[in-house]
PDB file of C-alpha atoms in Angstrom:
ATOM      1  CA  UNK A   5     106.566  -8.088 130.499  1.00 70.00           C
ATOM      2  CA  UNK A   6     109.465 -10.454 129.444  1.00 71.00           C
ATOM      3  CA  UNK A   7     112.762  -8.474 129.563  1.00 90.00           C
ATOM      4  CA  UNK A   8     116.549  -9.052 129.661  1.00 94.00           C
ATOM      5  CA  UNK A   9     118.572  -6.306 131.361  1.00 95.00           C
ATOM      6  CA  UNK A  10     122.396  -6.171 131.166  1.00 96.00           C
ATOM      7  CA  UNK A  11     125.033  -4.313 133.336  1.00 96.00           C
ATOM      8  CA  UNK A  12     127.096  -2.422 132.932  1.00 96.00           C
ATOM      9  CA  UNK A  13     126.303  -0.846 129.675  1.00 94.00           C
ATOM     10  CA  UNK A  14     130.015  -0.391 128.916  1.00 95.00           C
ATOM     11  CA  UNK A  15     133.215  -1.515 130.657  1.00 97.00           C
ATOM     12  CA  UNK A  16     136.974  -0.583 130.252  1.00 97.00           C
ATOM     13  CA  UNK A  17     139.511  -2.955 131.718  1.00 97.00           C
ATOM     14  CA  UNK A  18     143.396  -3.395 131.187  1.00 97.00           C
ATOM     15  CA  UNK A  19     144.767  -6.388 129.299  1.00 97.00           C
ATOM     16  CA  UNK A  20     145.221  -9.335 131.749  1.00 97.00           C
ATOM     17  CA  UNK A  21     142.582  -8.246 134.186  1.00 97.00           C
ATOM     18  CA  UNK A  22     139.450 -10.171 135.065  1.00 97.00           C
ATOM     19  CA  UNK A  23     135.777  -8.906 134.614  1.00 97.00           C
ATOM     20  CA  UNK A  24     132.281  -9.822 135.203  1.00 98.00           C
ATOM     21  CA  UNK A  25     129.114  -8.912 133.180  1.00 98.00           C
ATOM     22  CA  UNK A  26     125.751  -9.160 134.581  1.00 98.00           C
ATOM     23  CA  UNK A  27     122.286 -10.323 133.099  1.00 97.00           C
ATOM     24  CA  UNK A  28     119.095  -9.979 134.918  1.00 97.00           C
ATOM     25  CA  UNK A  29     115.913 -11.450 133.176  1.00 96.00           C
ATOM     26  CA  UNK A  30     112.229 -11.763 133.691  1.00 93.00           C
ATOM     27  CA  UNK A  31     111.487 -14.156 131.027  1.00 89.00           C
ATOM     28  CA  UNK A  32     109.050 -16.992 131.966  1.00 85.00           C
ATOM     29  CA  UNK A  33     108.654 -19.841 131.503  1.00 85.00           C
ATOM     30  CA  UNK A  34     112.532 -19.995 131.253  1.00 87.00           C
ATOM     31  CA  UNK A  35     114.190 -22.628 128.928  1.00 84.00           C
ATOM     32  CA  UNK A  36     117.757 -21.628 128.405  1.00 87.00           C
ATOM     33  CA  UNK A  37     120.228 -18.403 128.531  1.00 92.00           C
ATOM     34  CA  UNK A  38     122.847 -17.909 126.096  1.00 92.00           C
ATOM     35  CA  UNK A  39     125.798 -15.410 126.102  1.00 96.00           C
ATOM     36  CA  UNK A  40     126.987 -14.208 122.644  1.00 95.00           C
ATOM     37  CA  UNK A  41     130.143 -12.328 121.627  1.00 96.00           C
ATOM     38  CA  UNK A  42     129.584  -9.700 118.990  1.00 94.00           C
ATOM     39  CA  UNK A  43     132.615  -8.119 117.393  1.00 92.00           C
ATOM     40  CA  UNK A  44     132.236  -4.712 115.762  1.00 86.00           C
ATOM     41  CA  UNK A  45     130.385  -5.142 112.451  1.00 82.00           C
ATOM     42  CA  UNK A  46     130.095  -8.699 112.794  1.00 87.00           C
ATOM     43  CA  UNK A  47     127.179 -11.070 113.686  1.00 90.00           C
ATOM     44  CA  UNK A  48     127.059 -12.613 117.320  1.00 92.00           C
ATOM     45  CA  UNK A  49     128.848 -15.796 118.055  1.00 92.00           C
ATOM     46  CA  UNK A  50     127.610 -18.134 120.924  1.00 90.00           C
ATOM     47  CA  UNK A  51     129.915 -18.446 123.807  1.00 93.00           C
ATOM     48  CA  UNK A  52     127.906 -20.516 126.324  1.00 89.00           C
ATOM     49  CA  UNK A  53     124.355 -21.958 126.841  1.00 87.00           C
ATOM     50  CA  UNK A  54     122.768 -22.737 130.206  1.00 87.00           C
ATOM     51  CA  UNK A  55     119.514 -24.570 130.898  1.00 85.00           C
ATOM     52  CA  UNK A  56     117.499 -24.349 134.128  1.00 81.00           C
ATOM     53  CA  UNK A  57     119.512 -27.206 135.872  1.00 85.00           C
ATOM     54  CA  UNK A  58     122.957 -25.700 135.042  1.00 87.00           C
ATOM     55  CA  UNK A  59     124.670 -23.406 137.618  1.00 90.00           C
ATOM     56  CA  UNK A  60     128.057 -22.940 135.814  1.00 94.00           C
ATOM     57  CA  UNK A  61     129.544 -23.600 132.360  1.00 92.00           C
ATOM     58  CA  UNK A  62     132.927 -22.659 131.061  1.00 93.00           C
ATOM     59  CA  UNK A  63     134.339 -22.142 127.534  1.00 91.00           C
ATOM     60  CA  UNK A  64     138.024 -21.453 127.801  1.00 94.00           C
ATOM     61  CA  UNK A  65     138.429 -18.113 129.622  1.00 96.00           C
ATOM     62  CA  UNK A  66     134.658 -17.525 129.680  1.00 96.00           C
ATOM     63  CA  UNK A  67     132.751 -18.785 132.748  1.00 96.00           C
ATOM     64  CA  UNK A  68     128.935 -18.379 132.847  1.00 96.00           C
ATOM     65  CA  UNK A  69     126.773 -18.683 135.999  1.00 96.00           C
ATOM     66  CA  UNK A  70     123.141 -19.002 136.304  1.00 96.00           C
ATOM     67  CA  UNK A  71     120.878 -18.451 139.289  1.00 94.00           C
ATOM     68  CA  UNK A  72     117.396 -19.535 138.056  1.00 90.00           C
ATOM     69  CA  UNK A  73     115.813 -18.622 141.434  1.00 91.00           C
ATOM     70  CA  UNK A  74     117.005 -15.000 141.317  1.00 94.00           C
ATOM     71  CA  UNK A  75     116.802 -15.020 137.311  1.00 94.00           C
ATOM     72  CA  UNK A  76     120.417 -13.657 137.268  1.00 96.00           C
ATOM     73  CA  UNK A  77     123.386 -14.777 135.147  1.00 97.00           C
ATOM     74  CA  UNK A  78     126.932 -13.491 134.846  1.00 97.00           C
ATOM     75  CA  UNK A  79     129.786 -14.018 132.471  1.00 98.00           C
ATOM     76  CA  UNK A  80     133.254 -13.919 133.839  1.00 97.00           C
ATOM     77  CA  UNK A  81     136.280 -13.301 131.648  1.00 97.00           C
ATOM     78  CA  UNK A  82     139.658 -14.355 132.995  1.00 97.00           C
ATOM     79  CA  UNK A  83     142.903 -12.799 131.994  1.00 97.00           C
ATOM     80  CA  UNK A  84     141.437 -10.582 129.346  1.00 97.00           C
ATOM     81  CA  UNK A  85     142.931 -10.197 125.871  1.00 97.00           C
ATOM     82  CA  UNK A  86     142.742  -7.358 123.467  1.00 97.00           C
ATOM     83  CA  UNK A  87     140.637  -9.669 121.360  1.00 96.00           C
ATOM     84  CA  UNK A  88     138.012  -9.888 124.032  1.00 97.00           C
ATOM     85  CA  UNK A  89     137.031  -6.128 123.063  1.00 97.00           C
ATOM     86  CA  UNK A  90     133.416  -6.633 121.900  1.00 96.00           C
ATOM     87  CA  UNK A  91     129.884  -6.399 122.895  1.00 96.00           C
ATOM     88  CA  UNK A  92     128.431  -9.292 124.958  1.00 97.00           C
ATOM     89  CA  UNK A  93     124.781 -10.038 124.542  1.00 96.00           C
ATOM     90  CA  UNK A  94     122.657 -12.078 126.844  1.00 96.00           C
ATOM     91  CA  UNK A  95     119.823 -13.911 125.216  1.00 93.00           C
ATOM     92  CA  UNK A  96     116.859 -15.797 126.971  1.00 91.00           C
ATOM     93  CA  UNK A  97     114.670 -18.358 125.380  1.00 87.00           C
ATOM     94  CA  UNK A  98     111.378 -19.234 126.707  1.00 83.00           C
ATOM     95  CA  UNK A  99     110.666 -22.732 125.459  1.00 71.00           C
ATOM     96  CA  UNK A 100     113.724 -24.704 124.351  1.00 50.00           C
ATOM     97  CA  UNK A 101     112.172 -27.858 122.910  1.00 45.00           C
ATOM     98  CA  UNK A 102     109.861 -26.079 120.638  1.00 53.00           C
ATOM     99  CA  UNK A 103     112.394 -23.396 119.790  1.00 56.00           C
ATOM    100  CA  UNK A 104     110.635 -20.751 121.729  1.00 68.00           C
ATOM    101  CA  UNK A 105     110.918 -17.013 121.498  1.00 79.00           C
ATOM    102  CA  UNK A 106     114.222 -15.242 122.092  1.00 85.00           C
ATOM    103  CA  UNK A 107     114.706 -12.123 124.381  1.00 89.00           C
ATOM    104  CA  UNK A 108     117.768 -10.170 123.640  1.00 91.00           C
ATOM    105  CA  UNK A 109     119.664  -7.773 126.097  1.00 93.00           C
ATOM    106  CA  UNK A 110     121.124  -4.639 124.805  1.00 92.00           C
ATOM    107  CA  UNK A 111     124.746  -5.970 125.538  1.00 94.00           C
ATOM    108  CA  UNK A 112     127.743  -4.857 127.535  1.00 96.00           C
ATOM    109  CA  UNK A 113     130.357  -3.215 125.343  1.00 96.00           C
ATOM    110  CA  UNK A 114     133.793  -4.415 126.785  1.00 97.00           C
ATOM    111  CA  UNK A 115     136.798  -2.339 125.761  1.00 97.00           C
ATOM    112  CA  UNK A 116     140.298  -4.030 126.818  1.00 97.00           C
ATOM    113  CA  UNK A 117     143.251  -1.637 126.805  1.00 96.00           C
ATOM    114  CA  UNK A 118     146.869  -2.672 126.537  1.00 95.00           C
TER     115      UNK A 118
ATOM    116  CA  UNK F  14     131.555 -26.296 105.910  1.00 65.00           C
ATOM    117  CA  UNK F  15     128.048 -25.510 107.111  1.00 71.00           C
ATOM    118  CA  UNK F  16     127.679 -21.793 107.477  1.00 90.00           C
ATOM    119  CA  UNK F  17     125.471 -18.685 107.034  1.00 93.00           C
ATOM    120  CA  UNK F  18     126.388 -15.897 104.544  1.00 94.00           C
ATOM    121  CA  UNK F  19     125.037 -12.374 103.940  1.00 96.00           C
ATOM    122  CA  UNK F  20     125.788 -10.065 101.114  1.00 96.00           C
ATOM    123  CA  UNK F  21     126.667  -7.441 100.574  1.00 96.00           C
ATOM    124  CA  UNK F  22     128.504  -6.728 103.847  1.00 94.00           C
ATOM    125  CA  UNK F  23     128.298  -2.935 103.364  1.00 95.00           C
ATOM    126  CA  UNK F  24     125.923  -0.867 101.162  1.00 96.00           C
ATOM    127  CA  UNK F  25     125.626   3.032 100.573  1.00 96.00           C
ATOM    128  CA  UNK F  26     122.615   3.750  98.489  1.00 96.00           C
ATOM    129  CA  UNK F  27     120.546   6.919  97.767  1.00 95.00           C
ATOM    130  CA  UNK F  28     117.092   7.425  98.769  1.00 96.00           C
ATOM    131  CA  UNK F  29     114.407   5.813  96.652  1.00 95.00           C
ATOM    132  CA  UNK F  30     116.443   2.907  95.339  1.00 95.00           C
ATOM    133  CA  UNK F  31     115.184  -0.554  95.616  1.00 96.00           C
ATOM    134  CA  UNK F  32     117.735  -2.976  97.422  1.00 96.00           C
ATOM    135  CA  UNK F  33     117.733  -6.761  98.097  1.00 97.00           C
ATOM    136  CA  UNK F  34     119.971  -8.045 101.039  1.00 97.00           C
ATOM    137  CA  UNK F  35     120.832 -11.711 100.531  1.00 97.00           C
ATOM    138  CA  UNK F  36     121.055 -14.234 103.077  1.00 97.00           C
ATOM    139  CA  UNK F  37     121.897 -17.951 102.613  1.00 97.00           C
ATOM    140  CA  UNK F  38     122.743 -20.962 104.806  1.00 95.00           C
ATOM    141  CA  UNK F  39     124.121 -24.231 104.268  1.00 93.00           C
ATOM    142  CA  UNK F  40     123.165 -25.665 107.690  1.00 88.00           C
ATOM    143  CA  UNK F  41     119.773 -27.188 106.424  1.00 87.00           C
ATOM    144  CA  UNK F  42     117.704 -25.348 109.161  1.00 89.00           C
ATOM    145  CA  UNK F  43     114.158 -24.510 108.542  1.00 89.00           C
ATOM    146  CA  UNK F  44     113.953 -21.559 110.817  1.00 91.00           C
ATOM    147  CA  UNK F  45     115.362 -18.269 109.591  1.00 94.00           C
ATOM    148  CA  UNK F  46     115.326 -14.735 110.921  1.00 94.00           C
ATOM    149  CA  UNK F  47     116.030 -11.160 109.973  1.00 96.00           C
ATOM    150  CA  UNK F  48     117.145  -8.588 112.805  1.00 95.00           C
ATOM    151  CA  UNK F  49     117.678  -4.902 112.734  1.00 95.00           C
ATOM    152  CA  UNK F  50     120.314  -3.485 115.153  1.00 92.00           C
ATOM    153  CA  UNK F  51     121.366   0.144 115.739  1.00 90.00           C
ATOM    154  CA  UNK F  52     124.681   0.904 117.311  1.00 82.00           C
ATOM    155  CA  UNK F  53     124.754   0.117 120.994  1.00 79.00           C
ATOM    156  CA  UNK F  54     121.179  -1.161 120.936  1.00 85.00           C
ATOM    157  CA  UNK F  55     119.574  -4.684 121.081  1.00 85.00           C
ATOM    158  CA  UNK F  56     118.658  -6.864 118.121  1.00 90.00           C
ATOM    159  CA  UNK F  57     115.020  -6.236 116.957  1.00 91.00           C
ATOM    160  CA  UNK F  58     113.244  -9.060 115.078  1.00 91.00           C
ATOM    161  CA  UNK F  59     111.699  -7.798 111.837  1.00 93.00           C
ATOM    162  CA  UNK F  60     110.931 -11.004 109.936  1.00 94.00           C
ATOM    163  CA  UNK F  61     111.109 -14.798 110.365  1.00 92.00           C
ATOM    164  CA  UNK F  62     110.312 -17.735 108.475  1.00 93.00           C
ATOM    165  CA  UNK F  63     109.553 -21.395 109.730  1.00 89.00           C
ATOM    166  CA  UNK F  64     110.041 -23.143 106.381  1.00 90.00           C
ATOM    167  CA  UNK F  65     109.722 -22.676 102.579  1.00 93.00           C
ATOM    168  CA  UNK F  66     106.639 -20.452 101.724  1.00 93.00           C
ATOM    169  CA  UNK F  67     106.206 -19.340 105.227  1.00 91.00           C
ATOM    170  CA  UNK F  68     107.076 -15.675 106.137  1.00 93.00           C
ATOM    171  CA  UNK F  69     105.917 -13.739 109.217  1.00 91.00           C
ATOM    172  CA  UNK F  70     106.537 -10.184 110.605  1.00 90.00           C
ATOM    173  CA  UNK F  71     108.572  -9.723 113.677  1.00 88.00           C
ATOM    174  CA  UNK F  72     108.089  -7.437 116.657  1.00 81.00           C
ATOM    175  CA  UNK F  73     109.609  -4.389 114.943  1.00 83.00           C
ATOM    176  CA  UNK F  74     107.572  -2.982 112.322  1.00 80.00           C
ATOM    177  CA  UNK F  75     109.649  -2.694 109.216  1.00 84.00           C
ATOM    178  CA  UNK F  76     108.828  -1.607 105.464  1.00 89.00           C
ATOM    179  CA  UNK F  77     110.828  -4.390 104.166  1.00 93.00           C
ATOM    180  CA  UNK F  78     109.506  -7.639 102.797  1.00 94.00           C
ATOM    181  CA  UNK F  79     111.115 -11.245 102.728  1.00 96.00           C
ATOM    182  CA  UNK F  80     110.556 -14.331 100.786  1.00 96.00           C
ATOM    183  CA  UNK F  81     111.207 -17.908 101.406  1.00 96.00           C
ATOM    184  CA  UNK F  82     111.166 -19.936  98.150  1.00 96.00           C
ATOM    185  CA  UNK F  83     114.099 -22.160  99.082  1.00 94.00           C
ATOM    186  CA  UNK F  84     115.091 -23.529 102.471  1.00 93.00           C
ATOM    187  CA  UNK F  85     118.704 -22.091 102.177  1.00 95.00           C
ATOM    188  CA  UNK F  86     117.679 -18.791 100.900  1.00 96.00           C
ATOM    189  CA  UNK F  87     116.064 -15.758 102.765  1.00 97.00           C
ATOM    190  CA  UNK F  88     116.268 -12.500 101.086  1.00 97.00           C
ATOM    191  CA  UNK F  89     115.134  -9.250 102.394  1.00 97.00           C
ATOM    192  CA  UNK F  90     113.934  -6.330 100.119  1.00 96.00           C
ATOM    193  CA  UNK F  91     113.331  -2.642 100.627  1.00 94.00           C
ATOM    194  CA  UNK F  92     111.187  -1.252  97.557  1.00 93.00           C
ATOM    195  CA  UNK F  93     112.223   2.407  98.256  1.00 94.00           C
ATOM    196  CA  UNK F  94     115.086   2.915 100.614  1.00 94.00           C
ATOM    197  CA  UNK F  95     114.946   5.909 103.087  1.00 94.00           C
ATOM    198  CA  UNK F  96     117.578   7.439 105.429  1.00 95.00           C
ATOM    199  CA  UNK F  97     115.581   5.945 108.438  1.00 93.00           C
ATOM    200  CA  UNK F  98     116.353   2.448 107.098  1.00 94.00           C
ATOM    201  CA  UNK F  99     120.135   3.075 107.833  1.00 96.00           C
ATOM    202  CA  UNK F 100     120.983   0.266 110.145  1.00 95.00           C
ATOM    203  CA  UNK F 101     122.794  -3.100 110.468  1.00 95.00           C
ATOM    204  CA  UNK F 102     120.645  -6.071 109.348  1.00 96.00           C
ATOM    205  CA  UNK F 103     121.582  -9.432 110.683  1.00 96.00           C
ATOM    206  CA  UNK F 104     120.199 -12.853 109.292  1.00 96.00           C
ATOM    207  CA  UNK F 105     120.053 -15.866 111.485  1.00 94.00           C
ATOM    208  CA  UNK F 106     119.169 -19.522 111.208  1.00 93.00           C
ATOM    209  CA  UNK F 107     118.046 -21.593 114.038  1.00 87.00           C
ATOM    210  CA  UNK F 108     118.018 -25.421 114.790  1.00 78.00           C
ATOM    211  CA  UNK F 109     119.477 -28.062 117.102  1.00 67.00           C
ATOM    212  CA  UNK F 110     123.353 -27.706 117.422  1.00 59.00           C
ATOM    213  CA  UNK F 111     125.721 -28.231 120.163  1.00 58.00           C
ATOM    214  CA  UNK F 112     123.171 -30.527 121.368  1.00 57.00           C
ATOM    215  CA  UNK F 113     120.526 -27.982 122.010  1.00 63.00           C
ATOM    216  CA  UNK F 114     118.568 -25.089 120.402  1.00 71.00           C
ATOM    217  CA  UNK F 115     121.379 -22.816 118.790  1.00 79.00           C
ATOM    218  CA  UNK F 116     120.748 -19.659 116.725  1.00 86.00           C
ATOM    219  CA  UNK F 117     123.443 -18.998 114.232  1.00 90.00           C
ATOM    220  CA  UNK F 118     124.032 -15.370 112.870  1.00 93.00           C
ATOM    221  CA  UNK F 119     125.483 -14.274 109.565  1.00 95.00           C
ATOM    222  CA  UNK F 120     128.106 -11.471 109.524  1.00 93.00           C
ATOM    223  CA  UNK F 121     125.485  -8.782 108.905  1.00 94.00           C
ATOM    224  CA  UNK F 122     124.939  -6.211 106.312  1.00 96.00           C
ATOM    225  CA  UNK F 123     125.544  -2.451 107.258  1.00 95.00           C
ATOM    226  CA  UNK F 124     123.157  -0.275 105.164  1.00 96.00           C
ATOM    227  CA  UNK F 125     123.671   3.322 104.662  1.00 96.00           C
ATOM    228  CA  UNK F 126     120.849   5.251 102.870  1.00 96.00           C
ATOM    229  CA  UNK F 127     121.842   8.804 101.892  1.00 95.00           C
TER     230      UNK F 127
END
Protein backbone atom coordinates (compact mmCIF):
# COMPACT_ATOMS: atom_id res chain seq x y z
CA UNK A 1 0.00 0.00 0.00
CA UNK A 2 1.40 3.38 -1.00
CA UNK A 3 1.84 5.57 2.05
CA UNK A 4 3.54 8.72 3.25
CA UNK A 5 4.44 8.99 6.93
CA UNK A 6 5.70 12.17 8.58
CA UNK A 7 7.36 12.75 11.91
CA UNK A 8 7.15 14.31 14.35
CA UNK A 9 3.44 15.02 14.34
CA UNK A 10 4.10 18.33 16.08
CA UNK A 11 7.16 20.31 17.08
CA UNK A 12 7.78 23.42 19.17
CA UNK A 13 11.05 25.32 18.84
CA UNK A 14 12.38 28.71 19.88
CA UNK A 15 12.91 31.45 17.36
CA UNK A 16 16.34 31.30 15.80
CA UNK A 17 16.79 27.56 16.32
CA UNK A 18 17.09 24.96 13.56
CA UNK A 19 14.83 21.94 13.09
CA UNK A 20 14.44 18.91 10.85
CA UNK A 21 11.21 17.30 9.73
CA UNK A 22 11.08 13.73 8.43
CA UNK A 23 9.10 12.02 5.68
CA UNK A 24 9.16 8.29 4.91
CA UNK A 25 7.29 6.91 1.94
CA UNK A 26 6.46 3.58 0.33
CA UNK A 27 5.10 5.01 -2.93
CA UNK A 28 6.21 3.05 -5.97
CA UNK A 29 7.08 3.75 -8.67
CA UNK A 30 8.50 7.00 -7.34
CA UNK A 31 8.49 10.13 -9.46
CA UNK A 32 8.98 13.15 -7.23
CA UNK A 33 8.58 14.42 -3.69
CA UNK A 34 7.42 17.86 -2.75
CA UNK A 35 7.32 19.72 0.55
CA UNK A 36 4.46 22.15 1.11
CA UNK A 37 3.96 24.77 3.81
CA UNK A 38 0.38 25.30 4.93
CA UNK A 39 -0.46 28.25 7.14
CA UNK A 40 -3.54 27.91 9.33
CA UNK A 41 -6.68 28.42 7.29
CA UNK A 42 -4.80 28.66 4.01
CA UNK A 43 -4.00 26.38 1.11
CA UNK A 44 -0.60 24.61 0.90
CA UNK A 45 2.24 26.42 -0.86
CA UNK A 46 5.08 24.53 -2.52
CA UNK A 47 8.54 24.89 -0.93
CA UNK A 48 10.67 22.40 -2.88
CA UNK A 49 10.33 19.53 -5.32
CA UNK A 50 12.82 16.70 -5.68
CA UNK A 51 13.10 14.03 -8.33
CA UNK A 52 14.74 10.64 -8.11
CA UNK A 53 18.19 11.89 -9.08
CA UNK A 54 18.31 14.82 -6.66
CA UNK A 55 19.79 14.47 -3.16
CA UNK A 56 19.37 17.98 -1.84
CA UNK A 57 17.64 21.21 -2.78
CA UNK A 58 17.48 24.54 -1.01
CA UNK A 59 14.97 27.36 -1.00
CA UNK A 60 16.22 30.12 1.24
CA UNK A 61 16.28 28.83 4.82
CA UNK A 62 14.61 25.57 3.74
CA UNK A 63 16.76 22.63 2.65
CA UNK A 64 15.24 19.35 1.56
CA UNK A 65 17.11 16.07 1.22
CA UNK A 66 16.09 12.86 -0.48
CA UNK A 67 17.41 9.32 -0.15
CA UNK A 68 15.59 7.36 -2.82
CA UNK A 69 17.20 4.10 -1.69
CA UNK A 70 15.79 4.26 1.83
CA UNK A 71 12.73 6.22 0.68
CA UNK A 72 13.29 9.01 3.15
CA UNK A 73 13.23 12.77 2.89
CA UNK A 74 13.90 15.52 5.37
CA UNK A 75 13.17 19.23 5.48
CA UNK A 76 15.66 21.30 7.44
CA UNK A 77 14.72 24.80 8.53
CA UNK A 78 17.56 27.08 9.51
CA UNK A 79 17.34 30.05 11.89
CA UNK A 80 13.61 29.66 12.40
CA UNK A 81 11.30 32.66 12.39
CA UNK A 82 7.86 33.18 13.90
CA UNK A 83 6.42 33.10 10.39
CA UNK A 84 7.66 29.53 9.98
CA UNK A 85 4.85 28.40 12.29
CA UNK A 86 2.71 26.24 10.00
CA UNK A 87 1.99 22.69 8.94
CA UNK A 88 4.60 21.14 6.63
CA UNK A 89 3.23 18.49 4.30
CA UNK A 90 5.19 15.89 2.35
CA UNK A 91 3.60 14.87 -0.97
CA UNK A 92 4.86 12.06 -3.19
CA UNK A 93 3.92 11.54 -6.85
CA UNK A 94 4.10 8.16 -8.52
CA UNK A 95 4.42 9.24 -12.17
CA UNK A 96 5.68 12.71 -12.98
CA UNK A 97 5.55 12.92 -16.76
CA UNK A 98 1.94 11.83 -16.91
CA UNK A 99 0.93 13.74 -13.76
CA UNK A 100 0.57 10.64 -11.66
CA UNK A 101 -1.28 10.20 -8.44
CA UNK A 102 -0.33 12.24 -5.37
CA UNK A 103 0.04 10.78 -1.89
CA UNK A 104 -0.15 13.16 1.06
CA UNK A 105 1.35 12.89 4.51
CA UNK A 106 -0.57 14.18 7.53
CA UNK A 107 1.92 16.97 8.05
CA UNK A 108 4.12 18.17 10.89
CA UNK A 109 2.70 21.07 12.86
CA UNK A 110 5.59 23.42 13.64
CA UNK A 111 5.25 26.16 16.25
CA UNK A 112 7.99 28.74 16.66
CA UNK A 113 8.00 30.60 19.96
CA UNK A 114 9.67 33.98 20.54
CA UNK B 1 -1.29 37.40 -12.35
CA UNK B 2 -2.08 33.69 -12.77
CA UNK B 3 -3.71 32.34 -9.63
CA UNK B 4 -6.38 30.08 -8.16
CA UNK B 5 -9.29 31.49 -6.20
CA UNK B 6 -11.92 30.12 -3.85
CA UNK B 7 -15.06 31.74 -2.50
CA UNK B 8 -16.36 32.03 0.06
CA UNK B 9 -13.41 31.72 2.43
CA UNK B 10 -15.69 30.96 5.37
CA UNK B 11 -19.28 29.71 5.38
CA UNK B 12 -21.57 28.92 8.31
CA UNK B 13 -24.87 27.42 7.26
CA UNK B 14 -27.78 25.46 8.68
CA UNK B 15 -28.56 21.81 8.07
CA UNK B 16 -30.45 21.05 4.88
CA UNK B 17 -29.29 24.08 2.91
CA UNK B 18 -27.89 23.80 -0.59
CA UNK B 19 -24.44 25.31 -1.01
CA UNK B 20 -21.97 25.82 -3.81
CA UNK B 21 -18.27 26.37 -3.21
CA UNK B 22 -16.63 28.28 -6.04
CA UNK B 23 -13.20 27.62 -7.48
CA UNK B 24 -11.63 29.39 -10.42
CA UNK B 25 -8.12 29.51 -11.86
CA UNK B 26 -6.38 31.69 -14.37
CA UNK B 27 -3.40 29.38 -14.94
CA UNK B 28 -4.93 27.61 -17.92
CA UNK B 29 -4.43 24.16 -16.37
CA UNK B 30 -6.70 21.35 -17.49
CA UNK B 31 -6.47 19.31 -14.30
CA UNK B 32 -8.38 20.48 -11.24
CA UNK B 33 -9.05 18.85 -7.88
CA UNK B 34 -11.14 19.16 -4.73
CA UNK B 35 -9.74 18.01 -1.40
CA UNK B 36 -11.33 17.77 2.03
CA UNK B 37 -9.15 18.34 5.07
CA UNK B 38 -10.04 18.05 8.75
CA UNK B 39 -7.83 19.77 11.38
CA UNK B 40 -4.52 17.98 11.84
CA UNK B 41 -5.35 15.41 9.19
CA UNK B 42 -4.13 14.77 5.67
CA UNK B 43 -5.83 16.00 2.54
CA UNK B 44 -8.35 13.59 1.03
CA UNK B 45 -9.18 13.75 -2.66
CA UNK B 46 -12.96 13.92 -3.21
CA UNK B 47 -13.26 14.99 -6.88
CA UNK B 48 -11.05 15.65 -9.87
CA UNK B 49 -11.35 16.75 -13.46
CA UNK B 50 -8.96 16.36 -16.37
CA UNK B 51 -10.75 18.89 -18.55
CA UNK B 52 -14.06 20.34 -19.66
CA UNK B 53 -16.98 17.93 -19.19
CA UNK B 54 -14.69 15.49 -17.35
CA UNK B 55 -15.32 14.78 -13.65
CA UNK B 56 -14.39 11.81 -11.49
CA UNK B 57 -14.86 10.86 -7.85
CA UNK B 58 -11.78 10.72 -5.69
CA UNK B 59 -10.61 8.38 -2.96
CA UNK B 60 -12.86 9.70 -0.20
CA UNK B 61 -16.56 9.17 -0.71
CA UNK B 62 -18.41 12.47 -0.71
CA UNK B 63 -22.03 13.47 -1.07
CA UNK B 64 -20.95 16.55 -2.98
CA UNK B 65 -21.04 16.92 -6.76
CA UNK B 66 -18.90 18.93 -9.16
CA UNK B 67 -19.16 20.27 -12.69
CA UNK B 68 -16.61 21.45 -15.26
CA UNK B 69 -18.31 23.46 -17.95
CA UNK B 70 -15.38 25.84 -18.41
CA UNK B 71 -11.66 25.17 -18.06
CA UNK B 72 -11.19 27.86 -15.44
CA UNK B 73 -14.19 27.02 -13.26
CA UNK B 74 -14.73 23.95 -11.02
CA UNK B 75 -17.57 24.48 -8.52
CA UNK B 76 -18.52 21.98 -5.80
CA UNK B 77 -22.15 21.62 -4.69
CA UNK B 78 -23.79 20.09 -1.63
CA UNK B 79 -27.53 19.63 -2.20
CA UNK B 80 -28.35 19.27 1.49
CA UNK B 81 -25.66 20.23 3.98
CA UNK B 82 -25.22 18.22 7.19
CA UNK B 83 -22.99 18.73 10.25
CA UNK B 84 -20.80 15.84 9.02
CA UNK B 85 -19.87 18.05 6.04
CA UNK B 86 -18.13 20.51 8.35
CA UNK B 87 -14.53 20.67 7.12
CA UNK B 88 -12.04 22.66 5.07
CA UNK B 89 -12.37 22.28 1.31
CA UNK B 90 -9.32 22.95 -0.84
CA UNK B 91 -9.37 23.37 -4.60
CA UNK B 92 -6.24 22.82 -6.67
CA UNK B 93 -5.09 22.88 -10.26
CA UNK B 94 -2.14 21.05 -11.70
CA UNK B 95 0.17 21.47 -14.63
CA UNK B 96 3.73 22.07 -15.66
CA UNK B 97 5.24 24.85 -13.57
CA UNK B 98 8.70 25.53 -12.15
CA UNK B 99 9.89 23.20 -14.90
CA UNK B 100 7.99 20.21 -13.63
CA UNK B 101 4.67 18.87 -12.40
CA UNK B 102 3.26 21.34 -9.88
CA UNK B 103 -0.02 21.45 -8.02
CA UNK B 104 -1.28 24.84 -6.94
CA UNK B 105 -3.79 25.18 -4.13
CA UNK B 106 -6.43 27.78 -3.52
CA UNK B 107 -6.81 29.41 -0.07
CA UNK B 108 -9.59 27.03 0.94
CA UNK B 109 -13.17 27.33 2.15
CA UNK B 110 -13.87 26.53 5.77
CA UNK B 111 -17.42 25.18 5.96
CA UNK B 112 -19.37 24.86 9.20
CA UNK B 113 -22.79 23.24 9.13
CA UNK B 114 -24.87 23.79 12.25
